[in-house]
Coordinates of C-alpha atoms in Angstrom, one line a residue:
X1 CA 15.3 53.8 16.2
X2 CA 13.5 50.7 15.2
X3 CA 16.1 48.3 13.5
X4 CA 15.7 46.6 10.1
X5 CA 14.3 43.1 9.6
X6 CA 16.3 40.1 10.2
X7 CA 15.5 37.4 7.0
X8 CA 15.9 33.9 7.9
X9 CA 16.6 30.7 5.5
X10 CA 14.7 27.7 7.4
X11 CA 14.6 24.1 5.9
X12 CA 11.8 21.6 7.9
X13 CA 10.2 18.5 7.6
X14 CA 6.5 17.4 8.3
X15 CA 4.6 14.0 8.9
X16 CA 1.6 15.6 6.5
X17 CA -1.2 13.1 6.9
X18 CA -2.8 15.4 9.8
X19 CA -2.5 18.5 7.9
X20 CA -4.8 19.9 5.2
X21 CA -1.4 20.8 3.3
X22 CA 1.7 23.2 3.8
X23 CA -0.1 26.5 3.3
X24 CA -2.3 28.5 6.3
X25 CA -5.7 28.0 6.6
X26 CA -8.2 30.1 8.4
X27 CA -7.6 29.5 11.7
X28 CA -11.4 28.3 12.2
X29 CA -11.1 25.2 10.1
X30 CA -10.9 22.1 11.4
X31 CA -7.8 20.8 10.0
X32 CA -4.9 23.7 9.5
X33 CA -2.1 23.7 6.9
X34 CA 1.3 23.1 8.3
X35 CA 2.2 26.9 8.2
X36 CA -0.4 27.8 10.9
X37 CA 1.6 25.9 13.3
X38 CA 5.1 27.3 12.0
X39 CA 3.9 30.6 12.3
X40 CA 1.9 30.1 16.1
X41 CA 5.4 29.0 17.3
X42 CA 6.9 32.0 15.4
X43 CA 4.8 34.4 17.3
X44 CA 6.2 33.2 20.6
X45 CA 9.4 34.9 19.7
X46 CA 7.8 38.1 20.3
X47 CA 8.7 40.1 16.6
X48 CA 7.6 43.5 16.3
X49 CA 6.2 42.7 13.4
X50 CA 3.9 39.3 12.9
X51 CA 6.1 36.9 11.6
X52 CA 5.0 35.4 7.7
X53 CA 6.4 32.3 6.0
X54 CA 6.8 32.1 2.3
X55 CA 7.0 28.6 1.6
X56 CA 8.7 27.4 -1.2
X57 CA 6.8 24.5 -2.4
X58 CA 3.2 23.5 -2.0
X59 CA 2.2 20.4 -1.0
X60 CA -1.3 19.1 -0.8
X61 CA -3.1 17.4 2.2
X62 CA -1.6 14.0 3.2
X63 CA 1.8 14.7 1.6
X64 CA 5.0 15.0 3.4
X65 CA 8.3 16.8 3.6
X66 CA 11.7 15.2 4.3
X67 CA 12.8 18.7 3.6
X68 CA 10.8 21.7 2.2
X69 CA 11.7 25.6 2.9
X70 CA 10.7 28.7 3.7
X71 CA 12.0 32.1 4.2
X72 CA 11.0 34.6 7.2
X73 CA 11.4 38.1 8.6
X74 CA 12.2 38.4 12.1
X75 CA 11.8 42.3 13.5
X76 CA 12.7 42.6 16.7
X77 CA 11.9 45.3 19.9
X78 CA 14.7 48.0 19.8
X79 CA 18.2 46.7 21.3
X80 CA 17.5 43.1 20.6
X81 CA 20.1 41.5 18.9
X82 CA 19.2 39.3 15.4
X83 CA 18.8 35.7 16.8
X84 CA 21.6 33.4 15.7
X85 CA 20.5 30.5 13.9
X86 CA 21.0 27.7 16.7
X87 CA 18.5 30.2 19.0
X88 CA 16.3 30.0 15.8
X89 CA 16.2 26.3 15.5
X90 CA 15.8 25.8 18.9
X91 CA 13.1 28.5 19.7
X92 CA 10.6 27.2 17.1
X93 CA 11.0 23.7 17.5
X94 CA 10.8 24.0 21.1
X95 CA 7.3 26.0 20.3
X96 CA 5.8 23.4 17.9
X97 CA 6.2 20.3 19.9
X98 CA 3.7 18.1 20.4
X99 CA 3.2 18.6 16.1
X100 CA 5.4 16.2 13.7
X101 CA 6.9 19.3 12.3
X102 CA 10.5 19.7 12.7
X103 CA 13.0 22.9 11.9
X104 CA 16.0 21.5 10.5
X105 CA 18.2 24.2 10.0
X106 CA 18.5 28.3 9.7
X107 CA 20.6 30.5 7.8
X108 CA 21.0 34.2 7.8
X109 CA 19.8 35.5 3.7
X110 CA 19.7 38.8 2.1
X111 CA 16.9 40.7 1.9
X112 CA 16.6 40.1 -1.6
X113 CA 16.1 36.2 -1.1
X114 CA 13.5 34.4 -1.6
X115 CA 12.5 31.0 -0.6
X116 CA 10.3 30.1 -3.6
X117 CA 11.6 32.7 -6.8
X118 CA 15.4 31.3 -5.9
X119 CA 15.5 27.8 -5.7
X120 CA 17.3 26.1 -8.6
X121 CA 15.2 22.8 -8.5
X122 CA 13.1 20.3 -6.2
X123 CA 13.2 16.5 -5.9
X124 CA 9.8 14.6 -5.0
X125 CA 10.5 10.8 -4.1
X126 CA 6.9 8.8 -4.3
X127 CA 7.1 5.5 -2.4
X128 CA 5.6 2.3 -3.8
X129 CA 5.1 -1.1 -2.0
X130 CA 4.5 -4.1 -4.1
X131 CA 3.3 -7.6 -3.7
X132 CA 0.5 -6.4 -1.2
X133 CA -2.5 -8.4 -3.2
X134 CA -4.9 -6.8 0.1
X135 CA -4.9 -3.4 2.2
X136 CA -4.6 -5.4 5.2
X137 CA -1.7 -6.6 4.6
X138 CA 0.4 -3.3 3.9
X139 CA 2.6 -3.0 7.4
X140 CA 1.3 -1.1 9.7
X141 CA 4.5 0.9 10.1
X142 CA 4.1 1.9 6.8
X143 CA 0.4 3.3 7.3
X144 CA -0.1 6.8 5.1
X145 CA 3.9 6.5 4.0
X146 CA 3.4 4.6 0.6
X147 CA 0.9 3.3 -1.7
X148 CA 0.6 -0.2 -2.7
X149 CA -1.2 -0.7 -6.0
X150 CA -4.0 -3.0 -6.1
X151 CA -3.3 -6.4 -8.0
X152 CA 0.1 -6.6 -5.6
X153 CA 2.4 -6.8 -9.3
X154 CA 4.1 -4.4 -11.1
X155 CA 6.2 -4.6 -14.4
X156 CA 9.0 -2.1 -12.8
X157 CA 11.1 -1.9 -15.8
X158 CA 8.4 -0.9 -18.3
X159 CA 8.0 1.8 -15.9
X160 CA 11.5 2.6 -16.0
X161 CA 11.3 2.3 -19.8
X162 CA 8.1 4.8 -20.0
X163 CA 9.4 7.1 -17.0
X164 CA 12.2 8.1 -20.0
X165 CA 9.3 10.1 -21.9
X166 CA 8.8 12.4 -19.0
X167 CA 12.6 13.6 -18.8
X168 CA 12.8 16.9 -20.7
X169 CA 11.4 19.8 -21.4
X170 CA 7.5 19.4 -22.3
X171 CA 4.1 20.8 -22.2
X172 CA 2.6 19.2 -19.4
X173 CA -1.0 19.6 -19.5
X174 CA -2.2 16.5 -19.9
X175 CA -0.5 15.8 -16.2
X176 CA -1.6 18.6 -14.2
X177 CA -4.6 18.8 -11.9
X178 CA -7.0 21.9 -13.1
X179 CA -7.6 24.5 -10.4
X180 CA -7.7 28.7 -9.9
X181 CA -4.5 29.2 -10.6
X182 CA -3.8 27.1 -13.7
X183 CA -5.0 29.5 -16.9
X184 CA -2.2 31.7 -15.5
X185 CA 0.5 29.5 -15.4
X186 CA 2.5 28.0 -18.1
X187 CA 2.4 24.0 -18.6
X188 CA 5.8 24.2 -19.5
X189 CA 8.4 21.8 -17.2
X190 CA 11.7 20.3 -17.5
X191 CA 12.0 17.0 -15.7
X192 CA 15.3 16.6 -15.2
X193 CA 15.5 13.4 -13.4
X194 CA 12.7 10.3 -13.1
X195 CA 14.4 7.2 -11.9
X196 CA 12.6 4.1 -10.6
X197 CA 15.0 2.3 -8.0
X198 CA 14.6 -0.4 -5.7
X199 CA 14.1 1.1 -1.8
X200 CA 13.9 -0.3 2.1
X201 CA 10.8 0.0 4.3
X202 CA 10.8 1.0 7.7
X203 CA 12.4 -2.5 9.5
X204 CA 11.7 -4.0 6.2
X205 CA 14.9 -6.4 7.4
X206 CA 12.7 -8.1 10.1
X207 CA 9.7 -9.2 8.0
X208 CA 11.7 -10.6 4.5
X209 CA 9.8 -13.7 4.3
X210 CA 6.7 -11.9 3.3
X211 CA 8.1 -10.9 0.4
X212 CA 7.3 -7.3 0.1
X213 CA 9.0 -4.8 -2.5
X214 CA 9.7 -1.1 -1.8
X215 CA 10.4 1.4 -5.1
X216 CA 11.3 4.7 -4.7
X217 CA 10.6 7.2 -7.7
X218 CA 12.5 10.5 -7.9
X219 CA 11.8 13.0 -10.1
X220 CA 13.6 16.6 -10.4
X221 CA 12.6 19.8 -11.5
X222 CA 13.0 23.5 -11.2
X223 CA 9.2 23.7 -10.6
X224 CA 6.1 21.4 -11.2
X225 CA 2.6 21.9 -12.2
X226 CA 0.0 21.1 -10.0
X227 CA -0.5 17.7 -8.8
X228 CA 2.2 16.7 -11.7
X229 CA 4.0 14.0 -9.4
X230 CA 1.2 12.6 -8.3
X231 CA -0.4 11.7 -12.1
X232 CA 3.4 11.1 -13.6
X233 CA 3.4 8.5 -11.0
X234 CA -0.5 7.1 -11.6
X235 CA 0.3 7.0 -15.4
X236 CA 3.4 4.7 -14.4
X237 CA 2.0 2.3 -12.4
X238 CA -0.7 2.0 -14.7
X239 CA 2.4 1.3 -17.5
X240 CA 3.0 -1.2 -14.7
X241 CA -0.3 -3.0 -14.5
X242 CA -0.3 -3.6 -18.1
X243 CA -3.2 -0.9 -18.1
X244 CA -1.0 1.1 -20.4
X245 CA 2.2 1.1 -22.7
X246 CA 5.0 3.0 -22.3
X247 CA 4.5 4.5 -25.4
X248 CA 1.2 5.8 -23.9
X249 CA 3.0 8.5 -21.5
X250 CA 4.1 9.7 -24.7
X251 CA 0.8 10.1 -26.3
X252 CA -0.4 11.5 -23.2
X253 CA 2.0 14.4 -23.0
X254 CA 1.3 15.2 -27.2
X255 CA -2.3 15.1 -26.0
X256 CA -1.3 18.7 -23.7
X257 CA -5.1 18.1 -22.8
X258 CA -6.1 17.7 -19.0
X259 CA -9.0 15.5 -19.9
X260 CA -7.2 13.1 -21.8
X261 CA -5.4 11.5 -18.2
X262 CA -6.6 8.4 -17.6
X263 CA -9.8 8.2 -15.4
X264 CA -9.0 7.6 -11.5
X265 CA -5.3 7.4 -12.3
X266 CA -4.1 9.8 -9.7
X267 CA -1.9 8.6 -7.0
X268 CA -2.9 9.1 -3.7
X269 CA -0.8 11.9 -1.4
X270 CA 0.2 9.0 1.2
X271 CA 3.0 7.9 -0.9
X272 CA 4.6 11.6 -1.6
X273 CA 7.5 13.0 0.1
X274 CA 8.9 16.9 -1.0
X275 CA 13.1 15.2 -0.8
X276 CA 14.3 18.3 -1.2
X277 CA 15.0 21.8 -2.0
X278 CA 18.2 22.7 -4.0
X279 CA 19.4 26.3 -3.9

């Protein structure tokens, strides 16, 4: 008698600049998405069944995860008991090394959960360096992990100031990124969280005399539309640059028109981390 599936709970993190994003690619591309290499180490547990994740929250190419989530169903061969988490953990990270993908924990979830339909909300923290006037001189430990503006200044609390307009329930058209899947998905968010807060680099401490300055923004939702981090935070630095007003990311969102966000305003994926994934 072959038993019942075994569903799994697993947080992990990813260094996402090699990646072409969380989700599987063919396997004939020449760049994979970080779930090809989650489910090649999966395989080596030798399921009856090939082993699927369902990720919770997509992330693009070049962005990264401190912690995103997925669930799985593990079938095993008949008289093989379910694995316990710490066999879990240790199996598929042992199976992904060399790759900067790390399982972080396991838990044990009803059949009925779901890694994507039952989280409560997500946290994206996008990391800014300022007072880098040239490319050259971002730190080379922080290569692909943040994004320094061009123009090296910032007006940080007319940010914070225009950051207020996004928290809320809203129509957020004018911030998502158009693609196959948007005419059958609501614009509809509810941001409940954008702060702006002062941050550390990576051994910031032992190169304070140049002068450099780290912000962290963190924003909250249940979900977001595509690519919605990304322009919230190109719209604020733009507030930043004196580019725009902070009463222009209010405009923007009464706009609910795609075409109306400003031209090249995007921030690059380097600077985006998936925080977290609250249940």
């Amino acid at each position: 008698m072959v038993s019942a599936p075994t569903r799994y709970l697993v947080f992990f993190q990813y260094f996402g600049t090699k990646y072409s994003g969380v989700k599987e690619t063919s396997n004939n591309q020449s760049v994979l998405g970080v779930q090809n290499y989650l489910e090649k180490a999966a395989q080596n547990l030798k399921p009856i069944v090939p082993i699927k994740f369902h990720i919770s929250s997509r992330t693009d190419s070049g962005v990264h995860a401190l912690c995103n989530s997925a669930h799985l169903d593990i079938q095993r061969a008949p008289g093989k008991p379910a694995f316990n988490e710490k066999q879990l953990i240790y199996s598929l990270n042992y199976h992904l090394k060399p790759e900067p993908i790390r399982i972080l924990s396991a838990y044990r979830v009803t059949s009925s959960f779901h890694a994507r339909f039952s989280a409560l909300s997500r946290t994206y923290v996008y990391r800014l360096l300022v007072g880098c006037s040239h490319h050259f001189e971002i730190p080379v430990f922080e290569r692909d992990l943040c994004w320094a503006p061009a123009g090296g200044y910032l007006n940080v609390p007319a940010m914070q100031e225009a950051a207020q307009f996004l928290v809320g329930t809203h129509d957020f058209s004018t911030f998502r990124s158009l693609n196959s899947e948007t005419p059958f998905q609501s614009p509809v968010r509810t941001i409940l969280q954008a702060d702006i807060r002062p941050a550390s680099g990576f051994l910031s401490h032992h190169y304070e005399d140049r002068g450099l300055e780290f912000w962290e923004l963190t924003f909250r939702s249940r979900s977001f539309v595509y690519r919605q981090v990304r322009r919230m935070v190109g719209a604020l630095v733009a507030v930043g640059q004196g580019k725009l007003t902070p009463h222009h990311i209010k405009e923007l969102l009464e706009m609910k028109d795609a075409r109306a966000f400003p031209p090249n305003a995007m921030a690059p994926p380097s600077g985006l981390f998936l925080k977290s994934v609250e249940y």
